[in-house]
PDB file of C-alpha atoms and ligand atoms in Angstrom:
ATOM      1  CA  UNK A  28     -12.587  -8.665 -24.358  1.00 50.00           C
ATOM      2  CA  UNK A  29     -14.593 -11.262 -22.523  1.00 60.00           C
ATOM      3  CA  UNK A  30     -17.591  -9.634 -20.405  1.00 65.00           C
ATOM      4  CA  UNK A  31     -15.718  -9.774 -16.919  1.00 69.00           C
ATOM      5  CA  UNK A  32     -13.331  -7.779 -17.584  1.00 76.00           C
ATOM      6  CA  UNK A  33     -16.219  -4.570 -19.203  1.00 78.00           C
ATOM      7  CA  UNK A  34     -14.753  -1.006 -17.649  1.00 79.00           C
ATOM      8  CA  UNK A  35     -10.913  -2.493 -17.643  1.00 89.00           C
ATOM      9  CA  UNK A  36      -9.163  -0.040 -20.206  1.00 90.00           C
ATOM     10  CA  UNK A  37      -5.293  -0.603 -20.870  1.00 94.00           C
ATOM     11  CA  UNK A  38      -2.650  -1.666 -19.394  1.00 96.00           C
ATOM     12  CA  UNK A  39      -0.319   0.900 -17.124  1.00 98.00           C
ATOM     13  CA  UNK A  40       2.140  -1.311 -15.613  1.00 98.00           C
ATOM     14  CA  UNK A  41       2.086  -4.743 -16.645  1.00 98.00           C
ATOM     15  CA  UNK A  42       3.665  -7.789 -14.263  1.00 98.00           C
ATOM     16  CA  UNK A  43       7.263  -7.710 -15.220  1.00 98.00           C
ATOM     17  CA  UNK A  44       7.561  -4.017 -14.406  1.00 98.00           C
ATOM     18  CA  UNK A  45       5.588  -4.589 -10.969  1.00 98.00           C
ATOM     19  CA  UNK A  46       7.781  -7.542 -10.566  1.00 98.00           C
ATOM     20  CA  UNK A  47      11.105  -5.786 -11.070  1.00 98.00           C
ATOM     21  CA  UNK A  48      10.013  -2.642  -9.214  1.00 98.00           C
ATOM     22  CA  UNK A  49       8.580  -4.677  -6.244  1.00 98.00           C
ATOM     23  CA  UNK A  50      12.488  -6.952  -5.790  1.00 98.00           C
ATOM     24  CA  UNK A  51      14.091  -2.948  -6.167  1.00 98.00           C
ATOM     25  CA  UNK A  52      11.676  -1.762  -2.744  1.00 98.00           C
ATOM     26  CA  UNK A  53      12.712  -5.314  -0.996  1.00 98.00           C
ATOM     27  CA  UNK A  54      15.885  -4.538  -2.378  1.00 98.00           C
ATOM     28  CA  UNK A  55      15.875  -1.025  -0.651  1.00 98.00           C
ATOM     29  CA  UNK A  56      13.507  -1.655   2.611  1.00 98.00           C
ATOM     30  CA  UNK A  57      16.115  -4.776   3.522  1.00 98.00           C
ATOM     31  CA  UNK A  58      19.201  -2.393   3.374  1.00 98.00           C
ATOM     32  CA  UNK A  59      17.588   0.601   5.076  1.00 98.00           C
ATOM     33  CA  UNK A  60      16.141  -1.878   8.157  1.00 98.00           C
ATOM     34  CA  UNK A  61      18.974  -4.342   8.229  1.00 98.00           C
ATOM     35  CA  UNK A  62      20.705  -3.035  11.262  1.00 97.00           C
ATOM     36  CA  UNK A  63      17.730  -2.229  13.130  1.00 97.00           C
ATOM     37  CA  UNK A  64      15.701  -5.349  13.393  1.00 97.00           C
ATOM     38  CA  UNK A  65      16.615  -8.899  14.839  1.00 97.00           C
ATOM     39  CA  UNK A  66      15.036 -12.246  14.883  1.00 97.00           C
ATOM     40  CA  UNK A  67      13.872 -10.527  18.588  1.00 96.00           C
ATOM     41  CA  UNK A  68      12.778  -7.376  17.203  1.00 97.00           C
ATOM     42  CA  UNK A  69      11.641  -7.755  13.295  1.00 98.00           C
ATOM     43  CA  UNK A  70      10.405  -5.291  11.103  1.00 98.00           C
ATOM     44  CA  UNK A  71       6.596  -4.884  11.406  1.00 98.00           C
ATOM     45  CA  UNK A  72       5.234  -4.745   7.726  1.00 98.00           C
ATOM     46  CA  UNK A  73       1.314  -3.335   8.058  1.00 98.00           C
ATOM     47  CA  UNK A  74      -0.504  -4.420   4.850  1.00 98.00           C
ATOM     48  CA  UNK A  75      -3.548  -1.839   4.856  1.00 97.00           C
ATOM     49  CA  UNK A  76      -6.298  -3.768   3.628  1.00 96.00           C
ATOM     50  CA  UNK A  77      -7.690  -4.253   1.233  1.00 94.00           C
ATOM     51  CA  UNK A  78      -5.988  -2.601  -1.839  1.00 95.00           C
ATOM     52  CA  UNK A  79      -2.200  -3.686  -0.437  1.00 97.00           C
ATOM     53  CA  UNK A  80      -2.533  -7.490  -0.194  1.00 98.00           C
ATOM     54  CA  UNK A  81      -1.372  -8.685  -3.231  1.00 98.00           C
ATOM     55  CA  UNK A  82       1.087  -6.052  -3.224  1.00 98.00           C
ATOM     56  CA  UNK A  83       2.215  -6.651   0.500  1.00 98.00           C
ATOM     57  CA  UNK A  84       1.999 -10.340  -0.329  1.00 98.00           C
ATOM     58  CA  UNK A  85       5.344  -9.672  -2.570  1.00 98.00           C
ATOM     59  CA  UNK A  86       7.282  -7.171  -1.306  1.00 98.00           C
ATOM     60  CA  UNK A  87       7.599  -9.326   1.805  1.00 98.00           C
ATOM     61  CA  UNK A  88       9.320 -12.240  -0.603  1.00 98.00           C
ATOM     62  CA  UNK A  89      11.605 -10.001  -2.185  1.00 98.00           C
ATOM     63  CA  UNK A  90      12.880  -8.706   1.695  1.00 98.00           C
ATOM     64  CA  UNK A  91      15.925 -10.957   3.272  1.00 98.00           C
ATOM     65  CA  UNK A  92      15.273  -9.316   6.714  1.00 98.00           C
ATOM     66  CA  UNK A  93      13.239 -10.693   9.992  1.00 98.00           C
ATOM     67  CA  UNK A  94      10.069  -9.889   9.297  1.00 98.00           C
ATOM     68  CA  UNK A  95       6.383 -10.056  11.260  1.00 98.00           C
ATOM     69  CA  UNK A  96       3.358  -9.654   8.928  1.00 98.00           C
ATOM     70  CA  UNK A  97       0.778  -7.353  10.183  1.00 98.00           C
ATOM     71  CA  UNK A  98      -2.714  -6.788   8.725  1.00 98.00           C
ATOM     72  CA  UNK A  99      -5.262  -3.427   8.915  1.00 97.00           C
ATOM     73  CA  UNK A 100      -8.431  -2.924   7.963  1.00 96.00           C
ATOM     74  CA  UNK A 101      -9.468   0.484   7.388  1.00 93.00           C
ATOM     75  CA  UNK A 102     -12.791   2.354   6.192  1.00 85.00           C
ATOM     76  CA  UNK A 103     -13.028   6.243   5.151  1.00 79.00           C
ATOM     77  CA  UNK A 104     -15.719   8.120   5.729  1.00 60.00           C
ATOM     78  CA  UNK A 105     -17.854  10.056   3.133  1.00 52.00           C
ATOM     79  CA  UNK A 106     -16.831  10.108  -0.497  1.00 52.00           C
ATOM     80  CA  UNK A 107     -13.180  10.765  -1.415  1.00 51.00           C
ATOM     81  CA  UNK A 108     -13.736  14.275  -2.971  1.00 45.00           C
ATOM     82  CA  UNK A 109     -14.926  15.108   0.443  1.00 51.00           C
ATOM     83  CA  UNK A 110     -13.267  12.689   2.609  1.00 56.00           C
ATOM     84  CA  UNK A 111     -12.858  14.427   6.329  1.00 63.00           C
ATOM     85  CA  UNK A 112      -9.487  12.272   6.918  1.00 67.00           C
ATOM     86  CA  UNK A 113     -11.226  10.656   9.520  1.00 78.00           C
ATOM     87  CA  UNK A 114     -10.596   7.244   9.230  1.00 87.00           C
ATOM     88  CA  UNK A 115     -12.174   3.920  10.966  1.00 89.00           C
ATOM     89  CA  UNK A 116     -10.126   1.271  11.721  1.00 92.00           C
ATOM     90  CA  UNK A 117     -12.379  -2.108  10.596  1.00 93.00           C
ATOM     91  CA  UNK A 118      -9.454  -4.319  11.419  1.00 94.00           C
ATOM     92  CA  UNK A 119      -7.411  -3.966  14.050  1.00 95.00           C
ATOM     93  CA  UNK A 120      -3.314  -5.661  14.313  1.00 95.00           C
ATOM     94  CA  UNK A 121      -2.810  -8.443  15.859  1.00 93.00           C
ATOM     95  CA  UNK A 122       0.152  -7.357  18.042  1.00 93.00           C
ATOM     96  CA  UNK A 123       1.562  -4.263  19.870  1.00 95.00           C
ATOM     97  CA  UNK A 124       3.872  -2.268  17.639  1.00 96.00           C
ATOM     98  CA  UNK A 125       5.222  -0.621  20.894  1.00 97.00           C
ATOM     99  CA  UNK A 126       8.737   0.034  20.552  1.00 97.00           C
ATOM    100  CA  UNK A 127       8.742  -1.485  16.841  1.00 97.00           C
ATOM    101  CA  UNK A 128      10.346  -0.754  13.477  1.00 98.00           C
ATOM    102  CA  UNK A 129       6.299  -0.628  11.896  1.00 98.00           C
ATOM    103  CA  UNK A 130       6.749  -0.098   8.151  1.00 98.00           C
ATOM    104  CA  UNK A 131       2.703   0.625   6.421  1.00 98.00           C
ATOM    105  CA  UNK A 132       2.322  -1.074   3.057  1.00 98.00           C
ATOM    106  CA  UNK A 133      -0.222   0.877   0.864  1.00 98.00           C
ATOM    107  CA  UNK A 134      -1.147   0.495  -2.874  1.00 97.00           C
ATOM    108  CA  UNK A 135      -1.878   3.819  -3.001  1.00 97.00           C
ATOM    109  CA  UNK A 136      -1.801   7.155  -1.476  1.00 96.00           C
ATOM    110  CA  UNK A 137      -4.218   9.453  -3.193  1.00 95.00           C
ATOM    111  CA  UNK A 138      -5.314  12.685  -1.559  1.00 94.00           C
ATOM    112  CA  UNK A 139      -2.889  11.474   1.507  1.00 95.00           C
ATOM    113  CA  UNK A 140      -5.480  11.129   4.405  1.00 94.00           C
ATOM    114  CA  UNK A 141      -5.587   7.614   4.961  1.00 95.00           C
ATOM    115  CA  UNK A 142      -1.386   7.241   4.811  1.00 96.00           C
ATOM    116  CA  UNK A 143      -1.264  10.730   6.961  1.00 96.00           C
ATOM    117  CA  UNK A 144      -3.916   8.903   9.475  1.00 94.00           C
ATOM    118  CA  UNK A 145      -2.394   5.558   9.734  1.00 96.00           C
ATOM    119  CA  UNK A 146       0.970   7.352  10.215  1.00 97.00           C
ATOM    120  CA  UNK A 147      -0.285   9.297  13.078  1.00 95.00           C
ATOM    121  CA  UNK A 148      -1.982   6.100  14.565  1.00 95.00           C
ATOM    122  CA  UNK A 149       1.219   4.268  14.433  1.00 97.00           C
ATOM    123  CA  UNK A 150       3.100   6.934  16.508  1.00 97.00           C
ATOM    124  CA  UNK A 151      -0.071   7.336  18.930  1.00 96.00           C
ATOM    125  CA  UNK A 152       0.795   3.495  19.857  1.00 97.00           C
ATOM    126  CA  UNK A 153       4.506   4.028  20.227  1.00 97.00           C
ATOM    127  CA  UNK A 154       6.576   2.232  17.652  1.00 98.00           C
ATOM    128  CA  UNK A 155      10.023   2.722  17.232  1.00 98.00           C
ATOM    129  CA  UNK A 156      10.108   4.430  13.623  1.00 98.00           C
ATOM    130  CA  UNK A 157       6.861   4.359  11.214  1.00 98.00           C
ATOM    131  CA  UNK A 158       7.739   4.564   7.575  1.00 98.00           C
ATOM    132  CA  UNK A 159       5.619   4.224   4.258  1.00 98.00           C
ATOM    133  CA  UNK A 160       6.096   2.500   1.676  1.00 98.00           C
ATOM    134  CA  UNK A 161       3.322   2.486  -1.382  1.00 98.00           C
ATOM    135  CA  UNK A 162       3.315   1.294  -4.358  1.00 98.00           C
ATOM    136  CA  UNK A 163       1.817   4.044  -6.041  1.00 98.00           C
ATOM    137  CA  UNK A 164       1.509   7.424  -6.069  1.00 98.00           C
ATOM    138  CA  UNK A 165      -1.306   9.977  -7.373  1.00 97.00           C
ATOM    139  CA  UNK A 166       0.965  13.327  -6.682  1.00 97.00           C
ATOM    140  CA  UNK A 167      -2.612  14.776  -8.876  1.00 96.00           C
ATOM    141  CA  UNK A 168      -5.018  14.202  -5.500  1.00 93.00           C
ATOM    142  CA  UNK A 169      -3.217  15.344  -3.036  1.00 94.00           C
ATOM    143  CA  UNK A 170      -4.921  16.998  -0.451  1.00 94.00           C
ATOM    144  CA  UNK A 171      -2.286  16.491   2.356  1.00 94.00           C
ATOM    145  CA  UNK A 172       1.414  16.350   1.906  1.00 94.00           C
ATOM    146  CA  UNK A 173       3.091  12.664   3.042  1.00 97.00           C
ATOM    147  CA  UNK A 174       6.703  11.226   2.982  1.00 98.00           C
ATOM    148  CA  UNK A 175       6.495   8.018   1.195  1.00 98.00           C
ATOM    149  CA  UNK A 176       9.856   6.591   2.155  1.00 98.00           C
ATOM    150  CA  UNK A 177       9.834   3.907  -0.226  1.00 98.00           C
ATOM    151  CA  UNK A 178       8.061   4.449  -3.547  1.00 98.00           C
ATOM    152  CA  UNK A 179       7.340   2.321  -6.709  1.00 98.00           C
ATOM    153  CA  UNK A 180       5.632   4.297  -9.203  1.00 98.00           C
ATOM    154  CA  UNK A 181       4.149   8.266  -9.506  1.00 98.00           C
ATOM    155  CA  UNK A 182       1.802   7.940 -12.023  1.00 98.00           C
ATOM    156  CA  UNK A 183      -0.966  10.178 -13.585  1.00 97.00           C
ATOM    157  CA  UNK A 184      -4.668  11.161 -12.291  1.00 95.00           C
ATOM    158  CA  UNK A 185      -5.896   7.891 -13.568  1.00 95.00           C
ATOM    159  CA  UNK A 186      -8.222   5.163 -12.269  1.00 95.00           C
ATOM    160  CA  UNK A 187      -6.104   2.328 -11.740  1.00 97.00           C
ATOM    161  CA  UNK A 188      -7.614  -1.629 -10.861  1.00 97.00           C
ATOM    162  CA  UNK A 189      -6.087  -5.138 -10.909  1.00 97.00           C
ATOM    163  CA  UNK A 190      -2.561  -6.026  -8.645  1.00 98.00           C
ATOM    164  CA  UNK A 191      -4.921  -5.888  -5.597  1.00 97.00           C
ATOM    165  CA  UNK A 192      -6.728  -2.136  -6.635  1.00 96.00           C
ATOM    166  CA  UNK A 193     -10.319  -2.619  -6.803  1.00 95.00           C
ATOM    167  CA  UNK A 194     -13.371  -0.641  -8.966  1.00 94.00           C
ATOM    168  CA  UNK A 195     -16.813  -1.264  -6.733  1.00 91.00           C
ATOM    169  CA  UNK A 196     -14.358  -4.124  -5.073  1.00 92.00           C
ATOM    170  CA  UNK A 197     -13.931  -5.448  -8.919  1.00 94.00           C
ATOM    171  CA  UNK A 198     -10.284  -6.255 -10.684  1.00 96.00           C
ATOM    172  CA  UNK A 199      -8.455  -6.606  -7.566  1.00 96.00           C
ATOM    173  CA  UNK A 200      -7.342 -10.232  -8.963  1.00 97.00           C
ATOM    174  CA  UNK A 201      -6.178  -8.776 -12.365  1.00 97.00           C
ATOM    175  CA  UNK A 202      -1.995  -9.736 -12.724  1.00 97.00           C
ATOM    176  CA  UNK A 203      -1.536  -6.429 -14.020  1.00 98.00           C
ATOM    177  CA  UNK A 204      -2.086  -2.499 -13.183  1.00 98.00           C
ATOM    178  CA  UNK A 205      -5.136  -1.483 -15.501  1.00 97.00           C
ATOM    179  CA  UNK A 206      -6.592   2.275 -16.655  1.00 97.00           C
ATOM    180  CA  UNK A 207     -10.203   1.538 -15.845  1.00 93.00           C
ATOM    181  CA  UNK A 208     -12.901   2.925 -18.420  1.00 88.00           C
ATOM    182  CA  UNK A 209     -16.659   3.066 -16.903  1.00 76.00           C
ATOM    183  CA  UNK A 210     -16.974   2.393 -21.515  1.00 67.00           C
ATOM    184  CA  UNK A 211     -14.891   0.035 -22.430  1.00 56.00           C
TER     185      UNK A 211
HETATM  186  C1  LIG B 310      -7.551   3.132  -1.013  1.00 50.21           C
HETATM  187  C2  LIG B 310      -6.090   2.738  -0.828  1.00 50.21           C
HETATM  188  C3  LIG B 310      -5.641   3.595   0.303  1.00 50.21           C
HETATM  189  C4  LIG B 310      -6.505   4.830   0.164  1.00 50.21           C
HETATM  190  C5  LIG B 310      -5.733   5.904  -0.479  1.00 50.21           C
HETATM  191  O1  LIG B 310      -8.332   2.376  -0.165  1.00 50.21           O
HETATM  192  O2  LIG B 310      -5.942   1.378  -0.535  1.00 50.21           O
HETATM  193  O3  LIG B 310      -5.831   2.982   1.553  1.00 50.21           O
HETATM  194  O4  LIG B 310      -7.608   4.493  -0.660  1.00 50.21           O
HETATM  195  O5  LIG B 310      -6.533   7.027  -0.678  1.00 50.21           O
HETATM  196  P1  LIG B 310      -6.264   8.409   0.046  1.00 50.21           P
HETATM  197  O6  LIG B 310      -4.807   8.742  -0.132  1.00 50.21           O
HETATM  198  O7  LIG B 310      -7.160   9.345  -0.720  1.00 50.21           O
HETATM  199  O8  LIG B 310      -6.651   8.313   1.478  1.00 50.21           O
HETATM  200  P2  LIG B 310      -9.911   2.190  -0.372  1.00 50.21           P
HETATM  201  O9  LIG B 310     -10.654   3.145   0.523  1.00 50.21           O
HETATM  202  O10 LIG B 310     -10.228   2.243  -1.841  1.00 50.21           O
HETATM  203  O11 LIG B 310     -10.148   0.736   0.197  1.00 50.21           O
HETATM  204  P3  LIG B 310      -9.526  -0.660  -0.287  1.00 50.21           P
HETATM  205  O12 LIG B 310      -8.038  -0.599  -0.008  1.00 50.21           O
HETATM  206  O13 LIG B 310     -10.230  -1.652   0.550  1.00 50.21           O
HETATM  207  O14 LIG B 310      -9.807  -0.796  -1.761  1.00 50.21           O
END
């Protein structure tokens, strides 16, 4: 293995199976929003940066619904074994989500706080309905319990880079979902 890709281990989930799971959730998100949104009123799909954007980037092709693409930066503060919840927002959306079907796109929820603050924040500013929908799941971390409505993959306490996840803001470009190894 060629020197830029030191600490990446094996892979977890390769393409096909992030491909196929990824059409499923479009397959799912379009039938649960279908009657709710309009060309008028779409559903607001929040990529939380930065981890989501490749995953975001798909999901939204495999949905056959009205759809406006939202973007939000966020920033936790302290380390995440010790993580307050408190949460900065870096990056803020580009539009009201007042009154709007807002549906947050996460790679990951880990210990919960970020999804559980970014929930909260999105029914402080008065949408409509906030779901979740991440792509994976760390059930291991958790620290505070949240309803991921739409769900690809529970996996185990593992570091996990490439498909948009990042080591030291490393892998994020990697095609598939990689165990990182600080040895290999
Ligand atoms: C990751 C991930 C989630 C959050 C999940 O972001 O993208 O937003 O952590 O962890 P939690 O459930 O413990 O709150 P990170 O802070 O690594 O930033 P990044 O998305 O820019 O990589």
């Amino acid at each position: 293995m060629g020197e830029a890709l030191n600490g990446v281990g094996y892979v977890l989930l390769d393409r096909t199976k992030l491909e196929k799971r990824v059409r499923e959730l479009g397959w799912a998100i379009s039938e649960h929003y279908r009657s709710r949104v309009s060309p008028s009123s779409p559903l607001v799909v929040v990529s939380v940066l930065k981890g989501s954007f490749i995953f975001a980037a798909d999901l939204v092709r495999a949905l056959d619904i009205p759809v406006r693409i939202e973007f939000l930066g966020v920033r936790s503060y302290g380390d995440s074994t010790t993580s307050s919840g408190v949460v900065q927002v870096t990056q803020d959306l580009s539009h009201s989500v007042e009154e709007q079907d807002v549906l947050l796109v996460e790679d990951i929820v880990d210990t919960g706080l970020t999804s559980a603050f970014l929930l909260e924040q999105m029914q402080s500013r008065r949408a409509r309905t906030v779901g979740l929908c991440s792509l994976l799941n760390k059930p291991a971390r958790a620290v505070v319990p949240v309803q991921i409505d739409f769900l690809g993959f529970t996996i185990e306490d593992l570091f996990v880079v490439g498909y948009g996840l990042d080591a030291a803001q490393r892998f994020r470009n990697l095609p598939d979902l990689c165990v990182f190894q600080e040895d290999t």
